XYZ file of C-alpha atoms in Angstrom:
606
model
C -20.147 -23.647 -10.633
C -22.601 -20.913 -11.730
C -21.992 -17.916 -9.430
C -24.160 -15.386 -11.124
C -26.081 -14.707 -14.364
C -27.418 -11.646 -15.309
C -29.799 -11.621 -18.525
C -31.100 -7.963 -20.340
C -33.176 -7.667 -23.057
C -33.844 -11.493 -23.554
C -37.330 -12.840 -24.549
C -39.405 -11.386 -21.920
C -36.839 -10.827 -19.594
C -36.029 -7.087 -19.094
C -33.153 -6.800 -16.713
C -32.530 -9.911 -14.233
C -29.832 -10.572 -11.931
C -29.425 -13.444 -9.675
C -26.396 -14.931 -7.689
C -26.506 -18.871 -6.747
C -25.049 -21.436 -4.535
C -24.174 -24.935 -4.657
C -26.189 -27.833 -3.725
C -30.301 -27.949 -5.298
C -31.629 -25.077 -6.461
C -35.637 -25.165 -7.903
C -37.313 -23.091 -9.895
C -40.801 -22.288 -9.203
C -43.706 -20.764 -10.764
C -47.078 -20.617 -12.421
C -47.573 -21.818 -15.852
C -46.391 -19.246 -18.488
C -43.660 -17.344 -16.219
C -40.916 -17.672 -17.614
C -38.872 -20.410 -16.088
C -37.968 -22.101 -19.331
C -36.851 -18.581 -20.824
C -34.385 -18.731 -18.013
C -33.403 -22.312 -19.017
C -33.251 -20.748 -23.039
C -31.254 -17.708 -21.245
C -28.867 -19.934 -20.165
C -28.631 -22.614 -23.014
C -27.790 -19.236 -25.346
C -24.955 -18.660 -23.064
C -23.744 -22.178 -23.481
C -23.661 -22.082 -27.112
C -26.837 -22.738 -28.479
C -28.274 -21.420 -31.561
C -29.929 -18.613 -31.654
C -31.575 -15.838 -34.096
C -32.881 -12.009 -33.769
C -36.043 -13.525 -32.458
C -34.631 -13.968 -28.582
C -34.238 -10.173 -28.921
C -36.821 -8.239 -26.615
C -39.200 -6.215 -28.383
C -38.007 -2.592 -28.694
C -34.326 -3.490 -27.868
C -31.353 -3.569 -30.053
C -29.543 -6.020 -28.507
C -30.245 -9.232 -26.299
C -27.309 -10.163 -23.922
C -26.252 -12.866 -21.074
C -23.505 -13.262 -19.059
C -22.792 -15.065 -16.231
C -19.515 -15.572 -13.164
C -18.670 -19.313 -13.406
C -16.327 -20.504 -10.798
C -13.741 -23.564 -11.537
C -12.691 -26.229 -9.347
C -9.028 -25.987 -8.012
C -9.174 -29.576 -9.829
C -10.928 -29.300 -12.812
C -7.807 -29.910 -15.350
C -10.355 -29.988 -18.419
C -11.058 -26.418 -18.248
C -7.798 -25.568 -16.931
C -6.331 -27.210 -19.743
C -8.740 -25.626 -22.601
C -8.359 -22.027 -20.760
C -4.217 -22.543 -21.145
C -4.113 -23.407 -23.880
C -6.139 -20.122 -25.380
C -4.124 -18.184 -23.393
C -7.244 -16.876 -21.533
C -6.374 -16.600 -17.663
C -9.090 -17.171 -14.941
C -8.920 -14.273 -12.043
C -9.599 -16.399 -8.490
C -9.937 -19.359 -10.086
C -13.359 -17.207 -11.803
C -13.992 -16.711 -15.704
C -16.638 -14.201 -16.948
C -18.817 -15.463 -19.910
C -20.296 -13.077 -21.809
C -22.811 -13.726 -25.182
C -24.759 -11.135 -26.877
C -26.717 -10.912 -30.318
C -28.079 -7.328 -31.930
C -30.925 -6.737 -34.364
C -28.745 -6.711 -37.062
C -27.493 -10.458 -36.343
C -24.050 -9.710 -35.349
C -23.043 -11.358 -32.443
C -20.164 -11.465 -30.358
C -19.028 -13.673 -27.885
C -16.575 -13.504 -24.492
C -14.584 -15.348 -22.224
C -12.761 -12.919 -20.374
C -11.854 -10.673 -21.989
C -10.639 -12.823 -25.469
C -13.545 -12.743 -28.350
C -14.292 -17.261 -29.152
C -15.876 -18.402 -31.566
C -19.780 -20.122 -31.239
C -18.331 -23.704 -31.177
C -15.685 -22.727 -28.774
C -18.046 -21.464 -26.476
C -20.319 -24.636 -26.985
C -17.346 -26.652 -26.754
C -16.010 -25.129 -23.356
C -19.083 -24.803 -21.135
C -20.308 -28.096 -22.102
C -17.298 -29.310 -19.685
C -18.563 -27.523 -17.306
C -22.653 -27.970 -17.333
C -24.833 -30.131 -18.715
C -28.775 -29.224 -19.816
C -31.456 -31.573 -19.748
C -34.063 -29.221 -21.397
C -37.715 -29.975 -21.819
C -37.777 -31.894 -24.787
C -34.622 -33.823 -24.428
C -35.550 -36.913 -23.483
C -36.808 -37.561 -27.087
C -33.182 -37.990 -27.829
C -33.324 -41.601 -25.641
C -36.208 -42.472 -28.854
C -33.690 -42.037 -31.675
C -30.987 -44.982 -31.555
C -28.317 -42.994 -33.276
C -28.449 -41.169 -29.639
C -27.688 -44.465 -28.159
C -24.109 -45.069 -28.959
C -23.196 -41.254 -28.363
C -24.123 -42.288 -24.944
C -22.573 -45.455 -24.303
C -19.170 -44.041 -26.178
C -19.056 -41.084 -23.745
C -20.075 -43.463 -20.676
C -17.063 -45.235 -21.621
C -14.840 -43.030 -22.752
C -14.319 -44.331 -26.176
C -15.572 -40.596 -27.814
C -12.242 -40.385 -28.860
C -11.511 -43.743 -30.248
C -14.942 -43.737 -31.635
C -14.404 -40.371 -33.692
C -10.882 -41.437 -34.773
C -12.621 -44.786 -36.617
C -14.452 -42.038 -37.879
C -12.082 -40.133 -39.766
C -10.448 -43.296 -41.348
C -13.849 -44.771 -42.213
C -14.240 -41.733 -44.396
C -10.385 -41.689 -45.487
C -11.378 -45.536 -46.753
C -14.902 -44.402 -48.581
C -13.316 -41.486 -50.298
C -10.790 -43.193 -51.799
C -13.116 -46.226 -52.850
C -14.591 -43.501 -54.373
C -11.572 -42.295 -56.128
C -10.847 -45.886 -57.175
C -14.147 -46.099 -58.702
C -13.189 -42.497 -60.737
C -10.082 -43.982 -61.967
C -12.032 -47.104 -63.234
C -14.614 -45.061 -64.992
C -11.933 -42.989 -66.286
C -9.998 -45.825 -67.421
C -13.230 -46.981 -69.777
C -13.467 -43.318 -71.467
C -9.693 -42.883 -70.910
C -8.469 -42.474 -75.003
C -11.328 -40.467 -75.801
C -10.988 -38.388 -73.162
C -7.012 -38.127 -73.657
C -7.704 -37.220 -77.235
C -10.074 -34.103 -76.206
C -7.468 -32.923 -73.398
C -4.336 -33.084 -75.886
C -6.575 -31.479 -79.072
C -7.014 -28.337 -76.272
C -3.740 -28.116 -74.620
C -2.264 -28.030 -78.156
C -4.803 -25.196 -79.616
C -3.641 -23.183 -76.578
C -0.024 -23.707 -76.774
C -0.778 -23.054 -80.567
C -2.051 -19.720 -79.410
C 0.485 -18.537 -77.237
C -1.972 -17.289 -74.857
C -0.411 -14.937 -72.563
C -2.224 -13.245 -69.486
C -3.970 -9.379 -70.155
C -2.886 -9.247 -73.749
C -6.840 -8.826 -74.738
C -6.994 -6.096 -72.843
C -3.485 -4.314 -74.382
C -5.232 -5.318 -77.569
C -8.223 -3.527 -76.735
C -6.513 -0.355 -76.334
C -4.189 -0.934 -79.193
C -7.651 -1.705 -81.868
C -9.504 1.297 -80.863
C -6.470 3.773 -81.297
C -5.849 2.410 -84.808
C -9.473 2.556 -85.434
C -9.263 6.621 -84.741
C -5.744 7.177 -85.791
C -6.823 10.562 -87.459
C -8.919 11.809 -84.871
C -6.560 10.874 -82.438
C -3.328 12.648 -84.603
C -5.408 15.924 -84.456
C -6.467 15.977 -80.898
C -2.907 15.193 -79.918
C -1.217 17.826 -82.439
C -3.557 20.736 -81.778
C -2.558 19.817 -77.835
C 0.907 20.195 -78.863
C 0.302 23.361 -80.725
C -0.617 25.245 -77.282
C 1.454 23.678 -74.954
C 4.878 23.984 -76.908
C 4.879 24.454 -80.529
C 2.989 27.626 -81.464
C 4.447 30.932 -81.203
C 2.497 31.983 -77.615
C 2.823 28.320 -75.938
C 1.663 27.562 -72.567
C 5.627 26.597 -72.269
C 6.327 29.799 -73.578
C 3.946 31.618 -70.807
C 5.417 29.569 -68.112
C 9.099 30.278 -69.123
C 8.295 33.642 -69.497
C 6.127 34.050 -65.904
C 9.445 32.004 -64.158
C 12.110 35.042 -65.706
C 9.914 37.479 -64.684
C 9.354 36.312 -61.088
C 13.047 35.307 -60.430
C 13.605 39.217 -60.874
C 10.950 40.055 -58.762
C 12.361 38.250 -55.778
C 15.722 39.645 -56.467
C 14.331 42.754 -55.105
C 11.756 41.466 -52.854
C 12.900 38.233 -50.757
C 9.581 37.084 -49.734
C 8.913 36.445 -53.331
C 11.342 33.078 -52.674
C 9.378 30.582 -51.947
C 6.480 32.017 -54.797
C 9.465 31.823 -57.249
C 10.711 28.134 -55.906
C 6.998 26.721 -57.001
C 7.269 28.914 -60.598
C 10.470 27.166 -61.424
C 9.056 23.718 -60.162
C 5.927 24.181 -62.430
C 8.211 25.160 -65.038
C 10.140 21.694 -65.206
C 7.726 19.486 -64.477
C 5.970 21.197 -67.473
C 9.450 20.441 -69.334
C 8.999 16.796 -69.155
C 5.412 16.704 -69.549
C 6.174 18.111 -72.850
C 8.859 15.810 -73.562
C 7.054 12.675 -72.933
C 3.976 14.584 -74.993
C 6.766 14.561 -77.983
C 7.236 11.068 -77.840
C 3.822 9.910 -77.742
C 2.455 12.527 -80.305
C 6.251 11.804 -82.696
C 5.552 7.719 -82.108
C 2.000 7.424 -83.674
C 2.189 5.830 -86.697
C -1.134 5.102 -89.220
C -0.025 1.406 -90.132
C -2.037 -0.268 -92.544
C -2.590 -3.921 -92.064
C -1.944 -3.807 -88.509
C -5.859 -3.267 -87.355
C -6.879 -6.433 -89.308
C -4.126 -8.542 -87.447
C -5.481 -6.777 -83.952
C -8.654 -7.375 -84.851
C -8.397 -11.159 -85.663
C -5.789 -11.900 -82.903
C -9.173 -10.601 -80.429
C -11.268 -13.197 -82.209
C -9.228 -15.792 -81.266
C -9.015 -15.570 -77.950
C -12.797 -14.827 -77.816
C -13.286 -18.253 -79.391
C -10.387 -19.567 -77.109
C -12.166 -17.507 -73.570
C -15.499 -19.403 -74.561
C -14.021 -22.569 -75.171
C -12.025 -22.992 -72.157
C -12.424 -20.079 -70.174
C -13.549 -18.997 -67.147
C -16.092 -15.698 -66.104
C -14.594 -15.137 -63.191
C -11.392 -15.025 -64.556
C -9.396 -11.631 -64.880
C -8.147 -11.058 -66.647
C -9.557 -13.311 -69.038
C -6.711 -15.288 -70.694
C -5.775 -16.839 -67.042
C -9.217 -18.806 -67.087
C -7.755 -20.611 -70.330
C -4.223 -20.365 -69.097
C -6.279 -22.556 -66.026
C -8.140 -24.475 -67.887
C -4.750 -25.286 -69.892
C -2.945 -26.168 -66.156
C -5.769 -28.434 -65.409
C -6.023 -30.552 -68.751
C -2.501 -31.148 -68.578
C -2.187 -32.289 -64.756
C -5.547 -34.766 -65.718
C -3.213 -36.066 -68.685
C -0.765 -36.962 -66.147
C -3.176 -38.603 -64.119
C -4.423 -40.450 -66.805
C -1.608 -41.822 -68.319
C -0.617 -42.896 -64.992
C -3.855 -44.538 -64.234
C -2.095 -47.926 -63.841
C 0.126 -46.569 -61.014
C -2.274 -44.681 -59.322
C -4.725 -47.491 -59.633
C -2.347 -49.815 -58.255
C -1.238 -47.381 -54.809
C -4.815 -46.619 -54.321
C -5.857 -50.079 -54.214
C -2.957 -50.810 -52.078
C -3.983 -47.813 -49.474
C -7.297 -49.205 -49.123
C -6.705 -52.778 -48.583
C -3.875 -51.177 -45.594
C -7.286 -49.270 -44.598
C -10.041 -52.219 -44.613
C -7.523 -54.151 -42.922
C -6.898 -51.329 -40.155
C -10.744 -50.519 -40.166
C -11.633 -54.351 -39.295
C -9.283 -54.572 -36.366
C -10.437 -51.013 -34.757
C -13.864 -52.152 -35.594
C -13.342 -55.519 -33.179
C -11.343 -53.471 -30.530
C -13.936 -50.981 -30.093
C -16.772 -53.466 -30.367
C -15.007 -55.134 -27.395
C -14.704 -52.114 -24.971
C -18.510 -50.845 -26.052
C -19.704 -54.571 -25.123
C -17.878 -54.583 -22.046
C -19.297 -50.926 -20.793
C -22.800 -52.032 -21.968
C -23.080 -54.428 -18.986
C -21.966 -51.840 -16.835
C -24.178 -49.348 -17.795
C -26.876 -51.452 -17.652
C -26.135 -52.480 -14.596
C -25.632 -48.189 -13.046
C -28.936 -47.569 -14.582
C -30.792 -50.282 -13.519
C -29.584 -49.354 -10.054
C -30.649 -45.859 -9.737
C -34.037 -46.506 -11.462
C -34.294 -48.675 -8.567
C -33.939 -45.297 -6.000
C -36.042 -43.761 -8.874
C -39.312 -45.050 -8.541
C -39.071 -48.773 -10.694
C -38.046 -51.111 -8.051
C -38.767 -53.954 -10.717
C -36.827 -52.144 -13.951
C -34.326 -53.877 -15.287
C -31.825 -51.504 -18.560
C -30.134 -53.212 -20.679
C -27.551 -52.033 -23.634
C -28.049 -54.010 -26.481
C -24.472 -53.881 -29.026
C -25.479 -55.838 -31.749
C -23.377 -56.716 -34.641
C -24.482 -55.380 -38.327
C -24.948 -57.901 -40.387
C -26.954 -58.384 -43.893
C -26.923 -61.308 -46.117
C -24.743 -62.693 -48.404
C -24.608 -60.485 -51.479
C -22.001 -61.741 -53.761
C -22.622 -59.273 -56.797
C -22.549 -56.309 -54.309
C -19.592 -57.923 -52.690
C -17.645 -58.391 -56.268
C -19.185 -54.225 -57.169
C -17.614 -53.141 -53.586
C -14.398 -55.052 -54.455
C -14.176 -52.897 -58.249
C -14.460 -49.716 -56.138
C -17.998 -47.986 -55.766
C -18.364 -46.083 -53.187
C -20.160 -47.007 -50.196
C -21.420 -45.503 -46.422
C -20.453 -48.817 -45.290
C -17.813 -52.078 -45.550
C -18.087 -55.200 -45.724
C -16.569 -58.119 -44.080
C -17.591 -61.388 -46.604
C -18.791 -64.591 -44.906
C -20.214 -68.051 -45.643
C -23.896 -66.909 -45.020
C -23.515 -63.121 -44.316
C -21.304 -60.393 -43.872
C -20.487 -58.602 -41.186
C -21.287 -54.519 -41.537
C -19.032 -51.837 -41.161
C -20.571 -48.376 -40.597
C -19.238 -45.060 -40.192
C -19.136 -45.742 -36.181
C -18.181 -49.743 -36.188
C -19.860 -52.908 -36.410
C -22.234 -52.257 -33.997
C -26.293 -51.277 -33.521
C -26.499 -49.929 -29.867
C -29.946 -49.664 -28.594
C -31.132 -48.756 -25.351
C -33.649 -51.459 -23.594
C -35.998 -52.219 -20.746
C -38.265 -53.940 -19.192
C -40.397 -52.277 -16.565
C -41.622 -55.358 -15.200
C -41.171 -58.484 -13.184
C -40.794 -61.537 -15.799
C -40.705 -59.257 -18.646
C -38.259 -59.321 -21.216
C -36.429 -56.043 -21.890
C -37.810 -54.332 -25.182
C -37.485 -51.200 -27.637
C -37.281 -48.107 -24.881
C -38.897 -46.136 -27.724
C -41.872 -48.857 -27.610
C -42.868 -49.432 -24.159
C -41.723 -46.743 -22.009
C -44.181 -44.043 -20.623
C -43.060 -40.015 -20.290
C -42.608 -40.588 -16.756
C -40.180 -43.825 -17.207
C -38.163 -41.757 -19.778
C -37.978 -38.725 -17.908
C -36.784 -41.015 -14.845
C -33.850 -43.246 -17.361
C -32.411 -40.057 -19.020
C -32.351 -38.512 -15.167
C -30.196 -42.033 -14.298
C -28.076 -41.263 -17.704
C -27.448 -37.837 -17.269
C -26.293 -38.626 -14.021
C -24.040 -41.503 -14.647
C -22.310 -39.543 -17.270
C -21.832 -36.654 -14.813
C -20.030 -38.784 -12.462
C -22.592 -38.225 -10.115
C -23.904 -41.836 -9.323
C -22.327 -43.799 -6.086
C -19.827 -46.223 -8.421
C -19.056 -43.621 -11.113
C -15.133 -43.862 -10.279
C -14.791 -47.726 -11.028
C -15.543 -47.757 -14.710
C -14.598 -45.895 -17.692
C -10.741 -44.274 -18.457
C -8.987 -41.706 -16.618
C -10.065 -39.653 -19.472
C -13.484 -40.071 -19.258
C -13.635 -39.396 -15.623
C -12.136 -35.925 -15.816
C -14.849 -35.467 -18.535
C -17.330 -36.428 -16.652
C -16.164 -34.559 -13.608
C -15.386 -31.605 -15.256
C -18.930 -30.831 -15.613
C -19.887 -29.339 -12.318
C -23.424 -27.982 -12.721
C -26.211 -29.524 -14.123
C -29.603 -28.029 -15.710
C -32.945 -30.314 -15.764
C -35.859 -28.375 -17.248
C -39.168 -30.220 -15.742
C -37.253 -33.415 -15.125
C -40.984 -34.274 -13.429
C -42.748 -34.768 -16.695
C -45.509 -37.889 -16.662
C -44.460 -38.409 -13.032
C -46.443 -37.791 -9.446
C -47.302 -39.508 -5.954
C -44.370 -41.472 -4.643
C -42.152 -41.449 -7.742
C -42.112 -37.661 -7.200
C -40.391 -38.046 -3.902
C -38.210 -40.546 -5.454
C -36.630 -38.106 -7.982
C -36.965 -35.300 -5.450
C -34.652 -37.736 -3.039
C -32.681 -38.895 -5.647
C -31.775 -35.009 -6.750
C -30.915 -34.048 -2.790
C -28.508 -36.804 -3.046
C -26.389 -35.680 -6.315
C -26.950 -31.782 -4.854
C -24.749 -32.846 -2.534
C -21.516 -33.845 -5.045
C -22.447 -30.952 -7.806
C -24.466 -27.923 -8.281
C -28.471 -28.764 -9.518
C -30.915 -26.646 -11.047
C -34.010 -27.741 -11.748
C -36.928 -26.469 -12.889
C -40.551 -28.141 -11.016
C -44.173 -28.032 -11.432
C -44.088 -30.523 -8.032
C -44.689 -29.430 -4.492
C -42.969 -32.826 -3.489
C -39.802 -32.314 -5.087
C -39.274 -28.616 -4.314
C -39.010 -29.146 -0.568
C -35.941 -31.119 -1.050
C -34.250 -27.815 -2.615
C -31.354 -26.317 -0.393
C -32.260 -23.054 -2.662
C -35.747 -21.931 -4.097
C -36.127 -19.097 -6.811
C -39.736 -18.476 -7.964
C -40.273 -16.886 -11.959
C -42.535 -14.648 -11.841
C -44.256 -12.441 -14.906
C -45.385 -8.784 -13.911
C -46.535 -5.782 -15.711
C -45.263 -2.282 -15.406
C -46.170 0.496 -17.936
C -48.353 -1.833 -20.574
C -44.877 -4.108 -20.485
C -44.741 -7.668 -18.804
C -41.254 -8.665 -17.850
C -40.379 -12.366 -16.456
C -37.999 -11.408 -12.784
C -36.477 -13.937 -10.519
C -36.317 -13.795 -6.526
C -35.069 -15.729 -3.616
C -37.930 -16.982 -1.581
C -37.630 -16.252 2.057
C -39.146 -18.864 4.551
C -42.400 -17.313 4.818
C -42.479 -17.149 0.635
C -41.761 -20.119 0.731
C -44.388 -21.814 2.424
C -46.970 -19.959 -0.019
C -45.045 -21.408 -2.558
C -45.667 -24.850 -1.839
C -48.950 -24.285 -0.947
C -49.642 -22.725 -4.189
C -48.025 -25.892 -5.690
C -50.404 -28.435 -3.746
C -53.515 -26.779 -3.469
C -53.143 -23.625 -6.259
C -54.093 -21.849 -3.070
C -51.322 -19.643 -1.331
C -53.243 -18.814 1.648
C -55.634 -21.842 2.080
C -55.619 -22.999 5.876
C -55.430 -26.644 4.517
C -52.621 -26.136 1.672
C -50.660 -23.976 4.202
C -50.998 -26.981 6.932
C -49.956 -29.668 4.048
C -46.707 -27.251 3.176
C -45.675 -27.153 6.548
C -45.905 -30.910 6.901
C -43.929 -31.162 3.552
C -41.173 -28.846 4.694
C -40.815 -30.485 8.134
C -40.699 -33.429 7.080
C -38.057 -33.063 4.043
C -36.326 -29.771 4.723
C -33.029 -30.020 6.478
């Protein structure tokens, strides 16, 4: 349950704080105020998307965070919070989300930093937001099955048929490659060999372009580089006043010194290091300086060697490579494992096309058992929906699931081209007349119907339902798969019942669209009613359903030094009744509107 949420620097909103309690709580207030920046508020601390834009202006950084209570027996969250090691304090977790101008975000529970989609993943089993715009999810059919799987609990199943669907498709796929492979195989066996020969040929060895560098350019100045190097050696240790000379001298000199004077000792303990290390600097100067050697011939070789593996780097190399010789030692790796692969193309060939026919077999039978349990929880559904419509407003509705097998006709070349291999988003089972379709989800078209009428037959929701009606159907979905509706606990797996109970607060933003008169007091009933088993917010335009609340905030927008800031408040009793008013009439103080809230709140406030 949402115990608090505090919001700075968001969209309009300034600084707000509000605490909440369980059962209905509507928000109130004119157009414009900022009630669905609340609802955005809150959606950005359940993991929605977001972008520097949410930012107020003039701020650096936009943050929400909220105090989110868990049922003693909600194991879902119990489970997830375990298992991250993240421990709740009083059975209460602080969430905490915040974005900077910069776009660096970071996210809380507790105290441990989550990712975005663990955030999204963990509070969506504990709310669920019905925002403005969501019913246009009940128009798209891919929606439909998402909802029927998680109705009956097959999300799991369903994503598992998933995986193995794409396990099958990629290796069609691969089965195709080796068959196209096979056709260009020789040629292509020929070009592989030619290049892991010239390489071998080579003797390619990693960095030896760069030593070769080095080497060519030295050879290339041998004379300048003999008289730099003897003219060094001149003053450091061969002429007749050397630096070595100096030193040695400078270290006898000072060793005396401190024989008289003992705080000379450590001065004369540096002298004599300086003078060694400059020892065996000017031994390993000998050797250098005593190993160059002018030898004729040897640039050429350098020279050509570098040519090579130029010709080799752009043949077979790589630019990111460094150094350069591993892109063709790479390259080299690569040709050779693909010779393998081709000149077992027969055996490969052979397992692959064993693996899938173990996989279209396996896909076919999870494909009927999943058909089975989605038909079975499509009358049920139906049935739960059609019910609370009823309470809702549409006494004469009747919903219906429709699971519908995929089917297409007979295609016997594209039947034969699927059986050589190529690669397709869906199987095929073959039949006399058709074949039965296999998508990436089952066999199965799910489509939500209705029919709004007496006598008529249920159709397309998409093509005959008003706003209203589909405001009122995904308010009877979303509350089926909260676990809120009457019969929720007879249907569905264990699993999907702590899912769906899990979820102890939900979010409808303007629930009431296309809807008025008595259907208004429907939904505002109907909302009472599931207040009482979780925690409700809902955002209203209607006077009719915001005297059911058992807690009313009103949004307001106010401006303060040329600023406007969006604030929340708890309406007292008095408030209250202007509220209402204001809702009815558009009149807070009208004698009429006032007399017409009172009636309202007598009538439907407990």
């Amino acid at each position: 349950m949402l115990e608090e949420l505090n919001v700075r620097n968001y969209a309009l909103i300034d600084t707000l704080s509000a605490s909440f309690e369980r059962g209905l709580t509507i928000l109130t207030g004119e157009t414009g105020a900022g009630k669905s920046i609340i609802v955005g508020a809150l959606s950005f601390l359940l993991g929605a998307k977001a972008d520097t834009t949410v930012i107020r202006t003039g701020s650096e950084e936009a943050s929400v965070s909220a105090v989110v209570s868990i049922s003693e027996g909600n194991r879902d969250v119990l489970t997830w919070l375990t298992s991250r090691d993240i421990e709740a304090e009083d059975r209460r977790i602080i969430v905490r989300r915040s974005i900077k101008t910069n776009g660096r975000s970071s996210i809380y529970i507790q105290d441990v930093p989550v990712t975005r989609n663990d955030l999204e993943e963990f509070m969506a089993l504990l709310f669920d937001l019905h925002g403005q715009h969501s019913h246009e999810s009940l128009l798209r059919k891919e929606s439909h099955r998402k909802f029927l799987d998680r109705f009956a609990g097959l999300e799991e199943e369903a994503a598992a048929f998933n995986r193995i669907f794409t396990d099958l498709a990629d290796k069609r796929k691969a089965l195709d490659g080796l068959l196209s492979n096979e056709r260009d195989r020789d040629a292509r066996l020929e070009l592989l060999r030619y290049a892991v020969e010239e390489i071998d040929k080579a003797a390619v060895k990693s960095g030896e372009s760069r030593d070769l560098e080095i080497e060519s350019r030295r050879l290339a100045s041998f004379e300048k580089l003999a008289g730099h190097m003897n003219a060094a050696g001149d003053a450091f240790f061969d002429g007749e006043t050397s630096g070595l000379d100096l030193i040695r001298r400078a270290r006898s000199s000072l060793e005396a010194a401190a024989a008289i004077d003992s705080d000379l000792g450590a001065l004369q303990q540096r002298m004599a290091d300086l003078y060694y290390e400059a020892e065996d600097l000017a031994e390993e100067f000998r050797g250098y300086r005593d190993g160059l050697r002018d030898e004729p011939g040897r640039l050429e070789e350098v020279e050509e060697r570098l040519a090579l593996l130029y010709r080799l780097r752009k043949k077979y190399g790589s630019a990111e490579a460094v150094p350069e010789e591993d892109g063709i030692l790479a390259y080299k790796a690569e040709a050779e494992a693909e010779i393998e692969a081709l000149s077992n193309a027969g055996e490969n060939r052979g397992k692959l096309s064993a693996e899938i026919a173990l996989l279209e077999k396996e896909i076919a039978q999870r494909a009927a058992a999943l058909g089975e349990k989605r038909r079975a929880a499509s009358l049920k559904l139906g049935e739960r929906i059609t019910g609370i419509l009823t309470g809702l407003g549409m006494p004469n509705a009747r919903f219906a699931v429709g699971v519908n097998p995929k089917v297409r006709a007979a295609d016997p070349e594209g039947e034969a081209a699927r059986g050589q291999g190529r690669p397709s988003s869906q199987q095929s089972l073959p039949g006399r007349q058709a074949s039965l379709v296999i998508g990436p989800w089952g066999a199965e078209d799910v489509e939500f119907l209705i029919s709004a009428n007496t006598g008529e037959p249920v159709k397309d929701l998409s093509r005959i339902a008003s706003g209203g009606e589909l405001s009122r159907v995904m308010l009877a979905i979303k509350t089926v798969l909260a676990g809120t509706d009457s019969s929720s606990a007879s249907f569905g797996s264990s699993a999907s019942k702590r899912s769906a109970d899990s979820q102890e607060t939900l979010v409808f933003d303007e629930i009431d669209t296309g809807i008025g008169g008595e259907v208004a007091l429907a939904v505002g009933e109907y909302l009472s009613k599931i207040g009482k088993i979780k925690q409700i917010f809902c955002v209203t335009h209607l006077a009719s359903i915001a005297v059911r609340a058992d807690n009313n905030l009103k949004v307001e927008k106010k401006t303060s030094g040329g600023r406007t800031a969006t604030s929340i408040s708890m309406l007292s009793a008095d408030a209250l009744r202007k509220e209402i008013a204001r809702m009815l009439a558009g009149d807070a103080a009208g004698t009429a509107a006032l007399a017409h809230a009172d009636e309202l709140l007598a009538k439907y406030r407990k």
